[in-house]
PDB file of C-alpha atoms and ligand atoms in Angstrom:
ATOM      1  CA  UNK A   1       0.000   0.000   0.000  1.00  0.00           C
ATOM      2  CA  UNK A   2       1.228   3.514  -0.808  1.00  0.00           C
ATOM      3  CA  UNK A   3       2.168   5.668   2.142  1.00  0.00           C
ATOM      4  CA  UNK A   4       0.803   9.195   2.385  1.00  0.00           C
ATOM      5  CA  UNK A   5       2.984  10.225   5.336  1.00  0.00           C
ATOM      6  CA  UNK A   6       5.159  13.180   4.368  1.00  0.00           C
ATOM      7  CA  UNK A   7       6.857  16.183   5.902  1.00  0.00           C
ATOM      8  CA  UNK A   8       4.796  19.287   6.483  1.00  0.00           C
ATOM      9  CA  UNK A   9       1.375  17.746   6.938  1.00  0.00           C
ATOM     10  CA  UNK A  10      -1.570  19.916   7.922  1.00  0.00           C
ATOM     11  CA  UNK A  11      -3.442  18.221  10.751  1.00  0.00           C
ATOM     12  CA  UNK A  12      -6.655  19.616  12.239  1.00  0.00           C
ATOM     13  CA  UNK A  13      -7.863  18.435  15.631  1.00  0.00           C
ATOM     14  CA  UNK A  14     -11.376  18.686  17.046  1.00  0.00           C
ATOM     15  CA  UNK A  15     -10.508  18.486  20.742  1.00  0.00           C
ATOM     16  CA  UNK A  16     -13.629  16.815  22.118  1.00  0.00           C
ATOM     17  CA  UNK A  17     -14.432  15.129  25.418  1.00  0.00           C
ATOM     18  CA  UNK A  18     -13.111  17.548  28.038  1.00  0.00           C
ATOM     19  CA  UNK A  19     -16.496  17.637  29.765  1.00  0.00           C
ATOM     20  CA  UNK A  20     -16.929  13.861  29.774  1.00  0.00           C
ATOM     21  CA  UNK A  21     -13.372  13.408  31.047  1.00  0.00           C
ATOM     22  CA  UNK A  22     -14.115  15.717  33.990  1.00  0.00           C
ATOM     23  CA  UNK A  23     -17.573  14.302  34.728  1.00  0.00           C
ATOM     24  CA  UNK A  24     -16.173  10.758  34.815  1.00  0.00           C
ATOM     25  CA  UNK A  25     -13.832  11.927  37.589  1.00  0.00           C
ATOM     26  CA  UNK A  26     -16.497  13.827  39.531  1.00  0.00           C
ATOM     27  CA  UNK A  27     -14.853  17.131  38.577  1.00  0.00           C
ATOM     28  CA  UNK A  28     -16.387  20.348  37.213  1.00  0.00           C
ATOM     29  CA  UNK A  29     -16.312  20.584  33.423  1.00  0.00           C
ATOM     30  CA  UNK A  30     -13.938  23.561  33.608  1.00  0.00           C
ATOM     31  CA  UNK A  31     -11.253  21.268  35.021  1.00  0.00           C
ATOM     32  CA  UNK A  32     -11.638  19.087  31.937  1.00  0.00           C
ATOM     33  CA  UNK A  33     -10.869  22.107  29.767  1.00  0.00           C
ATOM     34  CA  UNK A  34      -7.884  22.902  32.000  1.00  0.00           C
ATOM     35  CA  UNK A  35      -6.597  19.361  31.568  1.00  0.00           C
ATOM     36  CA  UNK A  36      -7.117  19.860  27.833  1.00  0.00           C
ATOM     37  CA  UNK A  37      -4.430  22.531  27.852  1.00  0.00           C
ATOM     38  CA  UNK A  38      -1.853  20.000  29.063  1.00  0.00           C
ATOM     39  CA  UNK A  39      -2.831  17.820  26.094  1.00  0.00           C
ATOM     40  CA  UNK A  40      -2.332  20.804  23.768  1.00  0.00           C
ATOM     41  CA  UNK A  41       1.186  21.253  25.148  1.00  0.00           C
ATOM     42  CA  UNK A  42       2.002  17.554  24.587  1.00  0.00           C
ATOM     43  CA  UNK A  43       0.706  17.561  21.023  1.00  0.00           C
ATOM     44  CA  UNK A  44       2.361  20.863  20.037  1.00  0.00           C
ATOM     45  CA  UNK A  45       5.670  19.574  21.363  1.00  0.00           C
ATOM     46  CA  UNK A  46       5.370  16.245  19.512  1.00  0.00           C
ATOM     47  CA  UNK A  47       3.997  17.593  16.215  1.00  0.00           C
ATOM     48  CA  UNK A  48       7.174  18.774  14.417  1.00  0.00           C
ATOM     49  CA  UNK A  49       8.978  15.457  15.001  1.00  0.00           C
ATOM     50  CA  UNK A  50       5.961  13.596  13.654  1.00  0.00           C
ATOM     51  CA  UNK A  51       6.056  15.394  10.299  1.00  0.00           C
ATOM     52  CA  UNK A  52       3.406  18.009  11.002  1.00  0.00           C
ATOM     53  CA  UNK A  53       4.035  21.467   9.562  1.00  0.00           C
ATOM     54  CA  UNK A  54       0.646  23.014  10.305  1.00  0.00           C
ATOM     55  CA  UNK A  55      -1.573  22.134  13.242  1.00  0.00           C
ATOM     56  CA  UNK A  56      -5.034  23.663  13.587  1.00  0.00           C
ATOM     57  CA  UNK A  57      -6.798  23.168  16.928  1.00  0.00           C
ATOM     58  CA  UNK A  58     -10.526  23.807  17.384  1.00  0.00           C
ATOM     59  CA  UNK A  59     -10.703  25.535  20.768  1.00  0.00           C
ATOM     60  CA  UNK A  60     -14.040  27.405  20.635  1.00  0.00           C
ATOM     61  CA  UNK A  61     -16.654  27.279  17.898  1.00  0.00           C
ATOM     62  CA  UNK A  62     -19.025  30.135  17.163  1.00  0.00           C
ATOM     63  CA  UNK A  63     -21.789  27.781  18.330  1.00  0.00           C
ATOM     64  CA  UNK A  64     -20.053  27.302  21.700  1.00  0.00           C
ATOM     65  CA  UNK A  65     -21.419  30.711  22.798  1.00  0.00           C
ATOM     66  CA  UNK A  66     -24.629  28.741  23.435  1.00  0.00           C
ATOM     67  CA  UNK A  67     -23.038  26.967  26.411  1.00  0.00           C
ATOM     68  CA  UNK A  68     -23.866  28.051  29.979  1.00  0.00           C
ATOM     69  CA  UNK A  69     -22.308  31.423  30.827  1.00  0.00           C
ATOM     70  CA  UNK A  70     -20.055  29.997  33.556  1.00  0.00           C
ATOM     71  CA  UNK A  71     -18.513  27.485  31.138  1.00  0.00           C
ATOM     72  CA  UNK A  72     -17.976  30.161  28.465  1.00  0.00           C
ATOM     73  CA  UNK A  73     -16.344  32.385  31.095  1.00  0.00           C
ATOM     74  CA  UNK A  74     -14.080  29.540  32.222  1.00  0.00           C
ATOM     75  CA  UNK A  75     -13.056  28.744  28.632  1.00  0.00           C
ATOM     76  CA  UNK A  76     -12.333  32.398  27.857  1.00  0.00           C
ATOM     77  CA  UNK A  77     -10.254  32.665  31.023  1.00  0.00           C
ATOM     78  CA  UNK A  78      -8.213  29.623  29.995  1.00  0.00           C
ATOM     79  CA  UNK A  79      -7.709  30.981  26.490  1.00  0.00           C
ATOM     80  CA  UNK A  80      -6.582  34.365  27.819  1.00  0.00           C
ATOM     81  CA  UNK A  81      -4.143  32.710  30.184  1.00  0.00           C
ATOM     82  CA  UNK A  82      -2.828  30.308  27.542  1.00  0.00           C
ATOM     83  CA  UNK A  83      -2.157  33.123  25.081  1.00  0.00           C
ATOM     84  CA  UNK A  84      -0.436  35.268  27.696  1.00  0.00           C
ATOM     85  CA  UNK A  85       1.649  32.519  29.300  1.00  0.00           C
ATOM     86  CA  UNK A  86       2.431  30.336  26.321  1.00  0.00           C
ATOM     87  CA  UNK A  87       3.595  32.874  23.729  1.00  0.00           C
ATOM     88  CA  UNK A  88       7.195  33.079  24.958  1.00  0.00           C
ATOM     89  CA  UNK A  89       7.472  29.282  25.273  1.00  0.00           C
ATOM     90  CA  UNK A  90       6.098  28.823  21.746  1.00  0.00           C
ATOM     91  CA  UNK A  91       8.486  31.430  20.345  1.00  0.00           C
ATOM     92  CA  UNK A  92      11.408  29.637  22.008  1.00  0.00           C
ATOM     93  CA  UNK A  93      10.320  26.352  20.441  1.00  0.00           C
ATOM     94  CA  UNK A  94      10.109  27.972  16.983  1.00  0.00           C
ATOM     95  CA  UNK A  95       6.326  27.703  16.836  1.00  0.00           C
ATOM     96  CA  UNK A  96       4.424  30.381  14.953  1.00  0.00           C
ATOM     97  CA  UNK A  97       0.965  30.954  16.421  1.00  0.00           C
ATOM     98  CA  UNK A  98      -1.966  32.416  14.568  1.00  0.00           C
ATOM     99  CA  UNK A  99      -5.592  32.545  15.638  1.00  0.00           C
ATOM    100  CA  UNK A 100      -8.472  32.089  13.216  1.00  0.00           C
ATOM    101  CA  UNK A 101     -12.068  33.143  13.823  1.00  0.00           C
ATOM    102  CA  UNK A 102     -13.834  36.319  14.889  1.00  0.00           C
ATOM    103  CA  UNK A 103     -12.094  38.589  17.395  1.00  0.00           C
ATOM    104  CA  UNK A 104     -14.742  41.276  17.829  1.00  0.00           C
ATOM    105  CA  UNK A 105     -16.902  39.242  20.239  1.00  0.00           C
ATOM    106  CA  UNK A 106     -14.090  38.052  22.529  1.00  0.00           C
ATOM    107  CA  UNK A 107     -14.196  39.401  26.091  1.00  0.00           C
ATOM    108  CA  UNK A 108     -11.658  41.611  27.848  1.00  0.00           C
ATOM    109  CA  UNK A 109      -8.070  41.483  26.701  1.00  0.00           C
ATOM    110  CA  UNK A 110      -8.229  38.340  24.575  1.00  0.00           C
ATOM    111  CA  UNK A 111      -8.012  40.067  21.195  1.00  0.00           C
ATOM    112  CA  UNK A 112      -5.002  42.018  22.470  1.00  0.00           C
ATOM    113  CA  UNK A 113      -3.410  38.827  23.858  1.00  0.00           C
ATOM    114  CA  UNK A 114      -3.893  37.199  20.446  1.00  0.00           C
ATOM    115  CA  UNK A 115      -2.197  40.117  18.692  1.00  0.00           C
ATOM    116  CA  UNK A 116       0.739  39.997  21.093  1.00  0.00           C
ATOM    117  CA  UNK A 117       1.143  36.202  20.868  1.00  0.00           C
ATOM    118  CA  UNK A 118       1.054  36.360  17.069  1.00  0.00           C
ATOM    119  CA  UNK A 119       3.670  39.127  17.041  1.00  0.00           C
ATOM    120  CA  UNK A 120       6.007  37.361  19.483  1.00  0.00           C
ATOM    121  CA  UNK A 121       5.899  34.074  17.542  1.00  0.00           C
ATOM    122  CA  UNK A 122       5.885  35.441  13.980  1.00  0.00           C
ATOM    123  CA  UNK A 123       9.377  34.151  13.134  1.00  0.00           C
ATOM    124  CA  UNK A 124       8.671  30.525  14.097  1.00  0.00           C
ATOM    125  CA  UNK A 125       9.408  27.949  11.404  1.00  0.00           C
ATOM    126  CA  UNK A 126       9.266  24.602  13.276  1.00  0.00           C
ATOM    127  CA  UNK A 127       5.456  24.487  13.316  1.00  0.00           C
ATOM    128  CA  UNK A 128       2.550  26.715  12.343  1.00  0.00           C
ATOM    129  CA  UNK A 129       0.070  26.364  15.194  1.00  0.00           C
ATOM    130  CA  UNK A 130      -3.364  27.766  14.403  1.00  0.00           C
ATOM    131  CA  UNK A 131      -5.977  28.004  17.125  1.00  0.00           C
ATOM    132  CA  UNK A 132      -9.608  28.414  16.077  1.00  0.00           C
ATOM    133  CA  UNK A 133     -11.510  30.679  18.492  1.00  0.00           C
ATOM    134  CA  UNK A 134     -15.069  31.920  17.839  1.00  0.00           C
ATOM    135  CA  UNK A 135     -14.611  30.018  14.593  1.00  0.00           C
ATOM    136  CA  UNK A 136     -17.176  28.859  12.049  1.00  0.00           C
ATOM    137  CA  UNK A 137     -16.047  27.425   8.722  1.00  0.00           C
ATOM    138  CA  UNK A 138     -19.299  28.467   7.083  1.00  0.00           C
ATOM    139  CA  UNK A 139     -18.851  32.032   8.350  1.00  0.00           C
ATOM    140  CA  UNK A 140     -15.259  32.074   7.021  1.00  0.00           C
ATOM    141  CA  UNK A 141     -16.459  30.942   3.578  1.00  0.00           C
ATOM    142  CA  UNK A 142     -19.293  33.487   3.566  1.00  0.00           C
ATOM    143  CA  UNK A 143     -16.926  36.307   4.610  1.00  0.00           C
ATOM    144  CA  UNK A 144     -14.475  35.362   1.845  1.00  0.00           C
ATOM    145  CA  UNK A 145     -17.291  35.362  -0.726  1.00  0.00           C
ATOM    146  CA  UNK A 146     -18.650  38.704   0.489  1.00  0.00           C
ATOM    147  CA  UNK A 147     -15.183  40.311   0.255  1.00  0.00           C
ATOM    148  CA  UNK A 148     -14.456  39.286  -3.343  1.00  0.00           C
ATOM    149  CA  UNK A 149     -13.343  42.406  -5.188  1.00  0.00           C
ATOM    150  CA  UNK A 150     -15.167  41.754  -8.471  1.00  0.00           C
ATOM    151  CA  UNK A 151     -17.661  39.410 -10.071  1.00  0.00           C
ATOM    152  CA  UNK A 152     -14.935  37.209 -11.624  1.00  0.00           C
ATOM    153  CA  UNK A 153     -15.005  33.662 -10.258  1.00  0.00           C
ATOM    154  CA  UNK A 154     -11.700  33.203  -8.389  1.00  0.00           C
ATOM    155  CA  UNK A 155      -9.558  30.088  -8.643  1.00  0.00           C
ATOM    156  CA  UNK A 156      -9.983  27.590  -5.816  1.00  0.00           C
ATOM    157  CA  UNK A 157      -6.451  28.439  -4.643  1.00  0.00           C
ATOM    158  CA  UNK A 158      -7.089  32.189  -4.546  1.00  0.00           C
ATOM    159  CA  UNK A 159     -10.439  31.756  -2.820  1.00  0.00           C
ATOM    160  CA  UNK A 160      -8.944  29.251  -0.391  1.00  0.00           C
ATOM    161  CA  UNK A 161      -6.347  31.821   0.678  1.00  0.00           C
ATOM    162  CA  UNK A 162      -9.154  34.233   1.409  1.00  0.00           C
ATOM    163  CA  UNK A 163     -11.062  31.623   3.425  1.00  0.00           C
ATOM    164  CA  UNK A 164      -7.982  30.575   5.418  1.00  0.00           C
ATOM    165  CA  UNK A 165      -6.601  34.075   5.925  1.00  0.00           C
ATOM    166  CA  UNK A 166      -3.439  33.276   3.947  1.00  0.00           C
ATOM    167  CA  UNK A 167      -1.643  30.594   1.984  1.00  0.00           C
ATOM    168  CA  UNK A 168      -2.362  27.707   4.335  1.00  0.00           C
ATOM    169  CA  UNK A 169      -2.042  24.189   2.884  1.00  0.00           C
ATOM    170  CA  UNK A 170      -5.157  22.052   2.571  1.00  0.00           C
ATOM    171  CA  UNK A 171      -5.843  19.840   5.557  1.00  0.00           C
ATOM    172  CA  UNK A 172      -4.405  16.329   5.202  1.00  0.00           C
ATOM    173  CA  UNK A 173      -5.892  14.785   8.314  1.00  0.00           C
ATOM    174  CA  UNK A 174      -8.695  15.718  10.690  1.00  0.00           C
ATOM    175  CA  UNK A 175      -8.612  14.011  14.085  1.00  0.00           C
ATOM    176  CA  UNK A 176     -11.637  14.081  16.394  1.00  0.00           C
ATOM    177  CA  UNK A 177     -11.361  12.719  19.899  1.00  0.00           C
ATOM    178  CA  UNK A 178     -13.975  11.258  22.237  1.00  0.00           C
ATOM    179  CA  UNK A 179     -15.989   9.126  19.839  1.00  0.00           C
ATOM    180  CA  UNK A 180     -18.129  11.618  17.926  1.00  0.00           C
ATOM    181  CA  UNK A 181     -17.842  11.348  14.144  1.00  0.00           C
ATOM    182  CA  UNK A 182     -18.731  14.735  12.698  1.00  0.00           C
ATOM    183  CA  UNK A 183     -16.984  17.906  11.472  1.00  0.00           C
ATOM    184  CA  UNK A 184     -18.975  20.493  13.455  1.00  0.00           C
ATOM    185  CA  UNK A 185     -18.280  23.427  11.098  1.00  0.00           C
ATOM    186  CA  UNK A 186     -14.475  22.961  11.235  1.00  0.00           C
ATOM    187  CA  UNK A 187     -12.260  23.795   8.202  1.00  0.00           C
ATOM    188  CA  UNK A 188     -14.923  22.756   5.683  1.00  0.00           C
ATOM    189  CA  UNK A 189     -13.228  24.349   2.667  1.00  0.00           C
ATOM    190  CA  UNK A 190      -9.698  23.285   3.612  1.00  0.00           C
ATOM    191  CA  UNK A 191     -10.713  19.675   4.357  1.00  0.00           C
ATOM    192  CA  UNK A 192     -12.142  18.891   0.910  1.00  0.00           C
ATOM    193  CA  UNK A 193      -9.776  15.895   0.573  1.00  0.00           C
ATOM    194  CA  UNK A 194      -8.799  15.408   4.208  1.00  0.00           C
ATOM    195  CA  UNK A 195      -8.610  11.947   5.688  1.00  0.00           C
ATOM    196  CA  UNK A 196     -10.621  11.532   8.890  1.00  0.00           C
ATOM    197  CA  UNK A 197      -9.508   9.790  12.073  1.00  0.00           C
ATOM    198  CA  UNK A 198     -11.788   9.236  15.045  1.00  0.00           C
ATOM    199  CA  UNK A 199     -10.655   7.971  18.417  1.00  0.00           C
ATOM    200  CA  UNK A 200     -12.518   7.160  21.627  1.00  0.00           C
ATOM    201  CA  UNK A 201      -9.803   8.861  23.704  1.00  0.00           C
ATOM    202  CA  UNK A 202     -11.036  11.982  25.512  1.00  0.00           C
ATOM    203  CA  UNK A 203      -8.944  15.028  24.616  1.00  0.00           C
ATOM    204  CA  UNK A 204      -7.329  15.463  28.087  1.00  0.00           C
ATOM    205  CA  UNK A 205      -5.885  11.935  27.751  1.00  0.00           C
ATOM    206  CA  UNK A 206      -4.590  12.457  24.189  1.00  0.00           C
ATOM    207  CA  UNK A 207      -0.799  12.270  23.941  1.00  0.00           C
ATOM    208  CA  UNK A 208       2.102  11.881  21.499  1.00  0.00           C
ATOM    209  CA  UNK A 209       1.363   8.174  21.181  1.00  0.00           C
ATOM    210  CA  UNK A 210      -2.245   8.867  20.145  1.00  0.00           C
ATOM    211  CA  UNK A 211      -0.980  11.397  17.601  1.00  0.00           C
ATOM    212  CA  UNK A 212       1.474   8.834  16.225  1.00  0.00           C
ATOM    213  CA  UNK A 213      -1.331   6.255  15.978  1.00  0.00           C
ATOM    214  CA  UNK A 214      -3.483   8.711  14.003  1.00  0.00           C
ATOM    215  CA  UNK A 215      -0.575   9.439  11.657  1.00  0.00           C
ATOM    216  CA  UNK A 216       0.096   5.703  11.184  1.00  0.00           C
ATOM    217  CA  UNK A 217      -3.526   5.259  10.182  1.00  0.00           C
ATOM    218  CA  UNK A 218      -3.176   8.229   7.812  1.00  0.00           C
ATOM    219  CA  UNK A 219       0.006   6.776   6.315  1.00  0.00           C
ATOM    220  CA  UNK A 220      -1.930   3.690   5.299  1.00  0.00           C
ATOM    221  CA  UNK A 221      -4.610   5.597   3.393  1.00  0.00           C
ATOM    222  CA  UNK A 222      -4.651   5.745  -0.403  1.00  0.00           C
ATOM    223  CA  UNK A 223      -5.320   9.357  -1.357  1.00  0.00           C
ATOM    224  CA  UNK A 224      -6.470   9.499  -4.946  1.00  0.00           C
ATOM    225  CA  UNK A 225      -7.967  13.033  -4.940  1.00  0.00           C
ATOM    226  CA  UNK A 226     -10.773  11.872  -7.200  1.00  0.00           C
ATOM    227  CA  UNK A 227      -8.454  10.084  -9.664  1.00  0.00           C
ATOM    228  CA  UNK A 228      -7.703   6.398 -10.006  1.00  0.00           C
ATOM    229  CA  UNK A 229      -4.088   6.522  -8.876  1.00  0.00           C
ATOM    230  CA  UNK A 230      -2.208   8.071  -5.980  1.00  0.00           C
ATOM    231  CA  UNK A 231      -0.527  11.329  -7.185  1.00  0.00           C
ATOM    232  CA  UNK A 232       3.270  11.236  -6.810  1.00  0.00           C
ATOM    233  CA  UNK A 233       3.374  14.180  -4.395  1.00  0.00           C
ATOM    234  CA  UNK A 234       0.967  12.438  -2.010  1.00  0.00           C
ATOM    235  CA  UNK A 235       2.643   9.023  -2.265  1.00  0.00           C
TER     236      UNK A 235
HETATM  237  C1  FPP B   1     -14.824  20.008  23.664  1.00  0.00           C
HETATM  238  O1  FPP B   1     -15.093  19.275  24.830  1.00  0.00           O
HETATM  239  C2  FPP B   1     -13.832  21.019  23.942  1.00  0.00           C
HETATM  240  C3  FPP B   1     -14.068  22.351  23.874  1.00  0.00           C
HETATM  241  C4  FPP B   1     -15.371  22.930  23.499  1.00  0.00           C
HETATM  242  C5  FPP B   1     -13.031  23.321  24.202  1.00  0.00           C
HETATM  243  C6  FPP B   1     -11.614  22.943  23.891  1.00  0.00           C
HETATM  244  C7  FPP B   1     -10.737  23.771  24.760  1.00  0.00           C
HETATM  245  C8  FPP B   1      -9.581  23.382  25.327  1.00  0.00           C
HETATM  246  C9  FPP B   1      -8.910  22.112  25.020  1.00  0.00           C
HETATM  247  C10 FPP B   1      -8.905  24.234  26.345  1.00  0.00           C
HETATM  248  C11 FPP B   1      -8.761  25.651  26.001  1.00  0.00           C
HETATM  249  C12 FPP B   1      -8.026  25.847  24.739  1.00  0.00           C
HETATM  250  C13 FPP B   1      -6.903  26.593  24.593  1.00  0.00           C
HETATM  251  C14 FPP B   1      -6.283  26.740  23.251  1.00  0.00           C
HETATM  252  C15 FPP B   1      -6.270  27.267  25.712  1.00  0.00           C
HETATM  253  P1  FPP B   1     -16.571  19.274  25.394  1.00  0.00           P
HETATM  254  O2  FPP B   1     -16.665  20.313  26.441  1.00  0.00           O
HETATM  255  O3  FPP B   1     -17.554  19.429  24.273  1.00  0.00           O
HETATM  256  O4  FPP B   1     -16.629  17.835  26.017  1.00  0.00           O
HETATM  257  P2  FPP B   1     -17.920  16.904  26.105  1.00  0.00           P
HETATM  258  O5  FPP B   1     -18.366  16.620  24.696  1.00  0.00           O
HETATM  259  O6  FPP B   1     -17.387  15.691  26.793  1.00  0.00           O
HETATM  260  O7  FPP B   1     -18.936  17.648  26.907  1.00  0.00           O
END
C-alpha cells in the first residue's frame, strides 16, 4: 500500500471530550478544559517530530457561545491565560501561532493577547500552530465570498487563501477525539480531501502516542484526490 505520510502535513484536531473526562472523575467541566491545555502542550511539542508542519486546533466554535455562561467564562479565562503565558514558550520552540475566527466578540483582553502572541511568535518555522476561536467554517467561507473584489469567479487556490486568511495548505488529516464522528463546522473548505480519524480517547488523555497512531492510520490511506491513482506528491 502507498504511504501518504510526508513532511509538512496539515493536521486539524477537534478536541472533544473535556467535559466527559471531567464528569467521569467527579470534577467540574472547567477542570476538563484545563486538563485539555496540558494535552495541547504535549501535542504541540510532539507535532514537528511527527512530520506536522501546520496544526489547527478547534478551541471554541461560534456555536459554543450557546453553552452556559459559567462554562464560556471559564473557557475564555483559559484561552486568555494560555495566550499570555504560552507565547514566549512557543516562540522559544520555533512555533508560529496564529488565531483564526472572529475577534470582535471576545471578552476583555483576549483580542489584544492574540495580537501579542502572534507578534512574538511570527518568526517561528518549526510548526505553524493555528488556534480556532469563535470560529465557524461556514462564516469564514461566507466572509471570503462577500469580500471578493469583483464578479470574476476566483480560482480555488485564490479563494482558499481568502477563506484561510493566507496561503495555508489544505488539511491532510482531521482528528476528532472522544468518539463523535462529525466535522462540526471545522475547516470545511480546507478539508475537501482530508482523511478523517476518530478515536474514543477523551482530549485530556490524548498524547504523542495517540498522535502517532493517528498518523500511522493516515500513512496507510490511499489518497487518490478523485483520480484512479495516488498522485506522486501524495505518495
Ligand atoms: C470540547 O469538549 C472542547 C471544547 C469545546 C473546548 C476545547 C478547549 C480546550 C482544550 C482548552 C482551552 C483551549 C486553549 C487553546 C487554551 P466538550 O466540552 O464538548 O466535552 P464533552 O463533549 O465531553 O462535553
